[in-house]
Coordinates of N, CA and C in Angstrom, one line a residue:
X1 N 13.3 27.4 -130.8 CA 13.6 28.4 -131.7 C 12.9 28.2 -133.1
X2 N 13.0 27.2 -133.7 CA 12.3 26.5 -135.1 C 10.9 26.4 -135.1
X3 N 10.4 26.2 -133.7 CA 9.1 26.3 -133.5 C 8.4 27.6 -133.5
X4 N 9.1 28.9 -133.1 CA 9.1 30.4 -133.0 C 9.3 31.0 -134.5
X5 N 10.0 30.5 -134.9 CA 10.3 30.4 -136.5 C 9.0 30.4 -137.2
X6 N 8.7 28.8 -137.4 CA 7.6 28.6 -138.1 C 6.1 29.4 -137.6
X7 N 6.1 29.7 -136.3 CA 4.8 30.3 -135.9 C 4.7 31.9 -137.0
X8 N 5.6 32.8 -136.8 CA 6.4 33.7 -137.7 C 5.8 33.4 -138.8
X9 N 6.5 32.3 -139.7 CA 6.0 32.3 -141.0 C 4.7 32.2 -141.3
X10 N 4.1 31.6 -140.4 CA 2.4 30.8 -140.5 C 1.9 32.4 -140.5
X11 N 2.3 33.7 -139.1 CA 1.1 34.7 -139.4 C 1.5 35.4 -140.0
X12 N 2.7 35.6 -140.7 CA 3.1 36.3 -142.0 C 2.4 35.4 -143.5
X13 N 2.1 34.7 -143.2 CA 1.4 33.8 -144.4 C 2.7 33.5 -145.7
X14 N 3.5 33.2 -144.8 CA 4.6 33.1 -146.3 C 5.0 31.3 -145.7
X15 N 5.2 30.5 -147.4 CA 4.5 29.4 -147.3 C 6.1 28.5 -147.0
X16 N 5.8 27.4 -146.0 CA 7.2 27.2 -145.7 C 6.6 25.1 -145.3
X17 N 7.4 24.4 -145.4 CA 7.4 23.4 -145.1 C 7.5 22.6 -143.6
X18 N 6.7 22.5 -143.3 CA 6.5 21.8 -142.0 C 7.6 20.8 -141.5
X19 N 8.3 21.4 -140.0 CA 9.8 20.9 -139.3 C 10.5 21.3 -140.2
X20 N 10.6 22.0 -141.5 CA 12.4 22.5 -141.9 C 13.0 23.1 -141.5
X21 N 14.0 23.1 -140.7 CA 15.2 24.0 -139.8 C 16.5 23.8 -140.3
X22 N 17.2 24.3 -139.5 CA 18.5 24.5 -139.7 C 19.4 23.0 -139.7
X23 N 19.0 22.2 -138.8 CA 19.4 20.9 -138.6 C 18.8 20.3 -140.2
X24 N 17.6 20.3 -140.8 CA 16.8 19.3 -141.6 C 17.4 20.1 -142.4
X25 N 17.7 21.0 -142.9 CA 17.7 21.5 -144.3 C 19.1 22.0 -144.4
X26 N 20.0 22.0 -143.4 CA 21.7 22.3 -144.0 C 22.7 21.2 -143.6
X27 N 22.1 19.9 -143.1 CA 22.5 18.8 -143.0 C 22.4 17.3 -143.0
X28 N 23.1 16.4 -142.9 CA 22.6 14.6 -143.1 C 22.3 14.2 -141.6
X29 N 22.2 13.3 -141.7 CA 22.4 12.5 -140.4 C 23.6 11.4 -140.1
X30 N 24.4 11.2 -141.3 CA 24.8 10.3 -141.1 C 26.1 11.3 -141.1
X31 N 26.4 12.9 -141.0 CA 27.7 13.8 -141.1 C 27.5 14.1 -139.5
X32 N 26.3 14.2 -139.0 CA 25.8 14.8 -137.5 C 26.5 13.3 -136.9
X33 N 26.1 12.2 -137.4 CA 26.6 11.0 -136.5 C 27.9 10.6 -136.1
X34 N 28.9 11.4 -137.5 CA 30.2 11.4 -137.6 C 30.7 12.4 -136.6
X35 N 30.0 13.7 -136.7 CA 30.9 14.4 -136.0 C 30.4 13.9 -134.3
X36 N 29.4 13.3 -133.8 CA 29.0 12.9 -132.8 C 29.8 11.8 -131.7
X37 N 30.6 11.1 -133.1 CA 31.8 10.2 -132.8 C 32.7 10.9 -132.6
X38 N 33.1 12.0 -133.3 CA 34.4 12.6 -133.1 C 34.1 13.4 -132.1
X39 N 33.4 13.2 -131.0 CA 33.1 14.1 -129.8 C 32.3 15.8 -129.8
X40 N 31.7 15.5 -130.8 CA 30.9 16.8 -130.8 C 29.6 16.3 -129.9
X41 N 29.1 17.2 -128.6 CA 28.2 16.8 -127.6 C 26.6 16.9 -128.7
X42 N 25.9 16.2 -128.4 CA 24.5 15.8 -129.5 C 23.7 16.8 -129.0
X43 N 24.1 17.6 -128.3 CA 22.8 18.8 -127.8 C 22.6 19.3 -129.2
X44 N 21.5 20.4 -129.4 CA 20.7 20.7 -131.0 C 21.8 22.2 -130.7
X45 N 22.3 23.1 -130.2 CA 23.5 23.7 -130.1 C 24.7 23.6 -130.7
X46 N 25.2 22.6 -130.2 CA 26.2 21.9 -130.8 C 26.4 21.8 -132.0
X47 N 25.0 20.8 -132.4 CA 24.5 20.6 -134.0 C 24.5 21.5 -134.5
X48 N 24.1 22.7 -133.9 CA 23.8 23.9 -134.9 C 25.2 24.4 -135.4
X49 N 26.1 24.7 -134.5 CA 27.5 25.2 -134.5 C 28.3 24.3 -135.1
X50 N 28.4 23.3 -135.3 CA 29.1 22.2 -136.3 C 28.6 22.7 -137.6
X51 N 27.1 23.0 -137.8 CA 26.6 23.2 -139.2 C 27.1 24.2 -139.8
X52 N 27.3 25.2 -138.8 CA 27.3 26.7 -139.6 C 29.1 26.5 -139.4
X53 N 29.9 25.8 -139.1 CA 31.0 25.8 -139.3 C 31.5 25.4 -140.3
X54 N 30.7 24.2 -140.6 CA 30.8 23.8 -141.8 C 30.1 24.2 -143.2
X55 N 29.5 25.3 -143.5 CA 28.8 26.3 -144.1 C 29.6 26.9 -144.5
X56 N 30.1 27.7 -143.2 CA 30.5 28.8 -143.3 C 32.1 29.5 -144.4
X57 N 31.8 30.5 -145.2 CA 33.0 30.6 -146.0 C 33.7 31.2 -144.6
X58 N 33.8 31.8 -143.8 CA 34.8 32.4 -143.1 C 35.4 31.3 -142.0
X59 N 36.4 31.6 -141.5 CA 37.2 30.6 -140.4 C 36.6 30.6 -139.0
X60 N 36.3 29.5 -138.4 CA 35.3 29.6 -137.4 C 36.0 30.3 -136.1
X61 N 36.0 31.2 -134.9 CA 36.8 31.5 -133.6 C 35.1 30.7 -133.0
X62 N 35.7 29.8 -131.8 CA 34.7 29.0 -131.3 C 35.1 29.3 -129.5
X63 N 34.0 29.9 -129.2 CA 33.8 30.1 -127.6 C 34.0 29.1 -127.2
X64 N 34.7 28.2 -126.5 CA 34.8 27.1 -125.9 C 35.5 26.8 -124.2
X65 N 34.8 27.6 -123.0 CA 35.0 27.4 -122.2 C 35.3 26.0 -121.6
X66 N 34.9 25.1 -121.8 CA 34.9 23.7 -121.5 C 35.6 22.5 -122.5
X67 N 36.4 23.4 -123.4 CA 37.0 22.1 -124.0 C 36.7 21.0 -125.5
X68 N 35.0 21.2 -125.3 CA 34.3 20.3 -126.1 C 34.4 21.0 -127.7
X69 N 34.9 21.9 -128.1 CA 34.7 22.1 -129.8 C 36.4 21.7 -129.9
X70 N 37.3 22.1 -128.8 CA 38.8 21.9 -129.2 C 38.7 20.4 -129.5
X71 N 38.2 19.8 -128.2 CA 38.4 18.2 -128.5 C 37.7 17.6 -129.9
X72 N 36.7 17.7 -130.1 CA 35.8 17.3 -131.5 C 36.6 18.0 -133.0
X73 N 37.2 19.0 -132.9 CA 38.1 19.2 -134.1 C 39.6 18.5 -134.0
X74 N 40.2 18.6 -133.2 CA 41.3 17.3 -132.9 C 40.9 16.2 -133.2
X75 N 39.9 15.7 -133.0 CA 39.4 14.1 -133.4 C 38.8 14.1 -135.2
X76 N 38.6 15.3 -135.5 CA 37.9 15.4 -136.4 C 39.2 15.3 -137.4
X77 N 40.1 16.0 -137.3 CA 41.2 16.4 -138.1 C 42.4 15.8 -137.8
X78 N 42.3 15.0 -136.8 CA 43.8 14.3 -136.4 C 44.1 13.5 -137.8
X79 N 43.0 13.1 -138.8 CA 43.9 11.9 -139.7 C 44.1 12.8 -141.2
X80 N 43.8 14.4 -141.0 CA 44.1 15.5 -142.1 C 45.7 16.0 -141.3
X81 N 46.6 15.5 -140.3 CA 47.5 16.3 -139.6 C 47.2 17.2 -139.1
X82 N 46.6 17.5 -138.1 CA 46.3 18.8 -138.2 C 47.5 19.4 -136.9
X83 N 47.6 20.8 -137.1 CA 48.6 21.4 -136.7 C 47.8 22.1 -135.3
X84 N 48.5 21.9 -134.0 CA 48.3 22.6 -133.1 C 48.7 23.6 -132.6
X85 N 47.8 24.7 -132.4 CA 49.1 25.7 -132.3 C 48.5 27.0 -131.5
X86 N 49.3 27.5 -130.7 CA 48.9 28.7 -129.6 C 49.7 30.1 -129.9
X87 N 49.2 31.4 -129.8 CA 49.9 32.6 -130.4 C 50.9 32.6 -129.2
X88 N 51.1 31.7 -127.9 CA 52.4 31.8 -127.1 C 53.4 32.0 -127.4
X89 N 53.1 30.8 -128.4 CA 54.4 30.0 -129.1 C 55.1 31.2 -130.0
X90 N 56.1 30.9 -130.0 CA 57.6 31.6 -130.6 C 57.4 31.3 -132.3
X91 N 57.3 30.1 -132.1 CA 56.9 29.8 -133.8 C 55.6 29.5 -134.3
X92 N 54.5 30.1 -133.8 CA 53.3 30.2 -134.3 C 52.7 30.4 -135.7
X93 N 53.5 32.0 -135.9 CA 53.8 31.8 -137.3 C 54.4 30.8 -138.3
X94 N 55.2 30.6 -138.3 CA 55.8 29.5 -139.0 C 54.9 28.1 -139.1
X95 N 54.4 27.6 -138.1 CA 53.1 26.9 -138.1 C 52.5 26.8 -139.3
X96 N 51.5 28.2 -139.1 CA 50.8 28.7 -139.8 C 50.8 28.5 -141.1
X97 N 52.3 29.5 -141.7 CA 52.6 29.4 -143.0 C 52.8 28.0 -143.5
X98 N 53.6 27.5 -142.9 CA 53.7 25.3 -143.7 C 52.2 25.1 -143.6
X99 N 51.7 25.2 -142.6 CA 50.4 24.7 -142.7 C 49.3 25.1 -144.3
X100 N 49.7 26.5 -144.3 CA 48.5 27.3 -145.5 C 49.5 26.9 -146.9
X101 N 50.8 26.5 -146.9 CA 51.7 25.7 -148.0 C 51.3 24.4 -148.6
X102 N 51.1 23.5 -147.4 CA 50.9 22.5 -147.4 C 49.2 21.9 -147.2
X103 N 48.4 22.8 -147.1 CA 47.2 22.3 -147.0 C 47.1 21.3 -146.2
X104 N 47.5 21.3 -144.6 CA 46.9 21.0 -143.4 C 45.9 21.5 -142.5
X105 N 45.1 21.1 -141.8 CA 44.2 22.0 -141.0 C 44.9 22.6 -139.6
X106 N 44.5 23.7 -139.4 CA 45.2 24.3 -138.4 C 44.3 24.7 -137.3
X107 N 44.8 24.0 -135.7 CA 44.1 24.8 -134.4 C 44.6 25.7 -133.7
X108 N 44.3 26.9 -133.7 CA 45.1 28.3 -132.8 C 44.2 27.9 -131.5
X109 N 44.6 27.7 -130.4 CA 43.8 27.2 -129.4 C 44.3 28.5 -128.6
X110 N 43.3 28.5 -127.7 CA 43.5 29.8 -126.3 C 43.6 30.9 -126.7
X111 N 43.2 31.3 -127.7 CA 43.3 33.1 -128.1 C 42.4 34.1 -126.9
X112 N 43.0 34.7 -126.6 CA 42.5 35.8 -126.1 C 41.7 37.1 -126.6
X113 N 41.3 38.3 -126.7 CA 40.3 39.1 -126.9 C 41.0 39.7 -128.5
X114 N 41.9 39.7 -128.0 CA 43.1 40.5 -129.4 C 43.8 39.5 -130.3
X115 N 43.6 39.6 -131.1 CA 44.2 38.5 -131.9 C 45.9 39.1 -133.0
X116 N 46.5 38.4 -133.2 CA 47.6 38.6 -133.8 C 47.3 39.4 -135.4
X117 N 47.8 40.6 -135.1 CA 47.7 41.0 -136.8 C 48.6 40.5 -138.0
X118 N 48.7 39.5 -137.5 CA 50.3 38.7 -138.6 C 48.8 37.7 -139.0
X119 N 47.6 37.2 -138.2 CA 46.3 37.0 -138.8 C 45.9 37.2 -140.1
X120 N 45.7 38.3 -139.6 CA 45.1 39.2 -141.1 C 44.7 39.1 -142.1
X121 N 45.7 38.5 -142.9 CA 45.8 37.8 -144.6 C 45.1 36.6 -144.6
X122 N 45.4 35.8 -142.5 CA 44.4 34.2 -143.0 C 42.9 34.8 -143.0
X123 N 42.5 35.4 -142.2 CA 41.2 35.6 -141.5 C 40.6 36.4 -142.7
X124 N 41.1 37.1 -143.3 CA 40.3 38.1 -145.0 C 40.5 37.3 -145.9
X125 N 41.2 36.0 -145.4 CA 41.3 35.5 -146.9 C 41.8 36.2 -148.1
X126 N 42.8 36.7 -147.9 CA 43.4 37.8 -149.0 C 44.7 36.5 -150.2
X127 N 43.5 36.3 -150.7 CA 44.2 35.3 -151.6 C 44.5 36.0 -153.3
X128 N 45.3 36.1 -153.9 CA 45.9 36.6 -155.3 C 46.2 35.5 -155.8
X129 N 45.9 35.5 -157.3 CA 46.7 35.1 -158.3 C 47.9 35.4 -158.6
X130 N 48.7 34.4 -159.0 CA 50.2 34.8 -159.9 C 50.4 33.4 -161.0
X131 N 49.9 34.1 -161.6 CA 50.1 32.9 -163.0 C 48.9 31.8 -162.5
X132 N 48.7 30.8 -162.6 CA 48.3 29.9 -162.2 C 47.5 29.6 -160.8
X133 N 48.6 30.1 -159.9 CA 49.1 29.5 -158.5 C 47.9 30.7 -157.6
X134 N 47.6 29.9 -156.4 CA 46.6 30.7 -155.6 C 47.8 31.7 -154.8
X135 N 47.9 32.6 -154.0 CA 49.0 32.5 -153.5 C 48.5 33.8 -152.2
X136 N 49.2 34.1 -151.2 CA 48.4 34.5 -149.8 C 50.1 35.3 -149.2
X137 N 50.1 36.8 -149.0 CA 51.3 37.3 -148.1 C 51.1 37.2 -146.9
X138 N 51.8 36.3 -145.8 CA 51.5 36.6 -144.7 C 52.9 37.1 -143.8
X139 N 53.1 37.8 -143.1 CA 53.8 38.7 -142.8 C 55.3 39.1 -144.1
X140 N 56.3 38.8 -144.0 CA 57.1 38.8 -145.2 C 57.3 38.4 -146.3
X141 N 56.6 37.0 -146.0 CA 56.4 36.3 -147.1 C 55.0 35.6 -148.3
X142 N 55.4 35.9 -149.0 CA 54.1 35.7 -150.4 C 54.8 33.9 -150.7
X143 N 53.3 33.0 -150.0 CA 53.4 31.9 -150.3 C 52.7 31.2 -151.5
X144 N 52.8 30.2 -151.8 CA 51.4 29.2 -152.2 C 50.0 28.9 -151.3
X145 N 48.9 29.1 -151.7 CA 47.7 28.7 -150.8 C 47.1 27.8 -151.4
X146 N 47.4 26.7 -150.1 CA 47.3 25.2 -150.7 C 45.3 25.2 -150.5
X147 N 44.3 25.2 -151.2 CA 43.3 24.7 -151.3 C 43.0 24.0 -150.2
X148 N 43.6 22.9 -149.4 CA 42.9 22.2 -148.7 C 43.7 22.8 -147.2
X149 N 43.7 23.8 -147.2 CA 44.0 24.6 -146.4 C 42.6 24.5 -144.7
X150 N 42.9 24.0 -143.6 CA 41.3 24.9 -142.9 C 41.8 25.2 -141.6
X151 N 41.3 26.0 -141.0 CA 41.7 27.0 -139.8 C 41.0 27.0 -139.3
X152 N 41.0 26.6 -137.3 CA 40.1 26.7 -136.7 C 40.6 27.5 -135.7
X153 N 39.8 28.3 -134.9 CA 40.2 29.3 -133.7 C 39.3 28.3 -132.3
X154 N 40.4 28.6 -131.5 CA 38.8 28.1 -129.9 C 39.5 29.5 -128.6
X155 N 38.8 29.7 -128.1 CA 38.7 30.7 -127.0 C 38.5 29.8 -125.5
X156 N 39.1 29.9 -124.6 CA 38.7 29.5 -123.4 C 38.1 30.2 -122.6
X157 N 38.1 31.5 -123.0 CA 37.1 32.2 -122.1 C 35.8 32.0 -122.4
X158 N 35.2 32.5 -120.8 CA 33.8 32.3 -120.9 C 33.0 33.6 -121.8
X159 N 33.1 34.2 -121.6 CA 32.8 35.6 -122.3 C 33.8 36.7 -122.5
X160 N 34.2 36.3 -123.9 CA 35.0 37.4 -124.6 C 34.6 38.5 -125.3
X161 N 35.1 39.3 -125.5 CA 34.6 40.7 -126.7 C 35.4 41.1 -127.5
X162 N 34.9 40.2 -128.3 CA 36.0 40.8 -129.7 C 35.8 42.2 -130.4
X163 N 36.4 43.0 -130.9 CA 36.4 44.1 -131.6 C 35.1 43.9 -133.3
X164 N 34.6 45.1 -133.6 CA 33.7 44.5 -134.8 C 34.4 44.0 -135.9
X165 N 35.5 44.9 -135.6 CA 36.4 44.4 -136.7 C 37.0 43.3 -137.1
X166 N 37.3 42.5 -135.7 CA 37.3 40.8 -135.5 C 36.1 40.2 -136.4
X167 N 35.2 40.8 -135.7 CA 33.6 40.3 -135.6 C 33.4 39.7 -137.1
X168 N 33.7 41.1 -138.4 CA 33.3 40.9 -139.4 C 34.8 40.0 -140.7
X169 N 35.2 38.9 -139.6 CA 36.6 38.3 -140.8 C 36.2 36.8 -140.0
X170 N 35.9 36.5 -139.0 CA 34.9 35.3 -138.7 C 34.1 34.9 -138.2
X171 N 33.6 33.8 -138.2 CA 32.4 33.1 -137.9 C 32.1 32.8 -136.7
X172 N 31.6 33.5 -135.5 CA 31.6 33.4 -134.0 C 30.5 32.4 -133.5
X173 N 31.1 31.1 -132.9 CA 30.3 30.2 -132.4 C 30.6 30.1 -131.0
X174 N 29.1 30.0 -130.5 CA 30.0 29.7 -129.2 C 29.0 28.1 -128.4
X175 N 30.6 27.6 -127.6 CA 30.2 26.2 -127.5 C 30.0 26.2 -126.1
X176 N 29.8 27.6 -125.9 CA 29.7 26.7 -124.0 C 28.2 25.9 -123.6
X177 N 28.5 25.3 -123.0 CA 27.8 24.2 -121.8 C 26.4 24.9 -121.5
X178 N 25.5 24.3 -122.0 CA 23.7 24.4 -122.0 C 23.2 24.0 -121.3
X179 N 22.0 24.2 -120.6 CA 21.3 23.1 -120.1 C 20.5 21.7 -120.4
X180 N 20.6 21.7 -121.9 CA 20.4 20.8 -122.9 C 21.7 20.1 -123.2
X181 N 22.6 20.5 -123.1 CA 24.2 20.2 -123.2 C 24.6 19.0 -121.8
X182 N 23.4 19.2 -121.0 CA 23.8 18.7 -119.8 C 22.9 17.3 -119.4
X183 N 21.5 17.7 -120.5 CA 20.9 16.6 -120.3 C 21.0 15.0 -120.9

């Protein structure tokens, strides 16, 4: 792809630096090596989808038929507490809310095509002032929005179809299994 890239720039004549990509120019090596320990698979996919996760202002939903983005954020965030949590669950919400109170990272694991509209407020980030205080309504209640707040989505399906309207409140990665992924 980076190679298709730069061919591009070379016959458009617009002047660009020889190997800078998405890997070389929006990351270290020593953040790629971290997340590599915390089970992120080293394929250049992978890499790419960790980067733009980590970029990205919106909350990541991550195609993960196989398991590998759930497990690499669990390992990544187990020593931030991070909260696990499925829209099964009876108290999902409530989750949620301590979580975005308390500025823990949060996993909604197994979502399906439709997502919960009690979402909404996290996924627009519909954050207000009151006096000082950041603060976020999510279904009845107008809380505190703790800053170190982060939210991760994973999908088990292999191919889902989200609505545009989904489309345009997050960041769609998808982690399935490559043939580079394999090598």
């Amino acid at each position: 792809q980076e190679h298709d890239w730069a061919k591009k720039l070379h016959e458009y004549g617009i002047p660009f630096t020889e190997g800078a990509g998405v890997r070389k120019t929006l990351s270290d090596a020593v953040q790629i090596r971290a997340w590599n320990i915390a089970g992120l698979p080293t394929d250049a996919l992978s890499t790419e989808n960790a980067i733009i996760l980590s970029k990205s202002r919106r909350w990541s939903l991550m195609i993960d038929p196989q398991g590998q983005a759930n497990k690499w954020i669990k390992n990544m965030q187990k020593n931030n507490g991070l909260e696990v949590i499925k829209m099964s669950e009876k108290e999902f919400l409530r989750s949620l809310v301590n979580a975005v109170r308390f500025g823990k990272p949060v996993l909604l694991e197994n979502v399906q095509e439709e997502l919960d509209p009690a979402l909404e407020p996290v996924l627009a980030k519909q954050i207000f002032k009151q006096g000082p205080t950041d603060m976020i309504k999510i279904g009845d209640e107008t809380i505190a929005y703790h800053p170190d707040f982060n939210f991760f989505i994973t999908s088990k399906m292999p191919n889902p179809h989200y609505s545009p309207e989904t489309c345009v409140k997050i960041t769609l990665l998808n982690f399935t299994v490559n043939q580079s992924g394999l090598e």
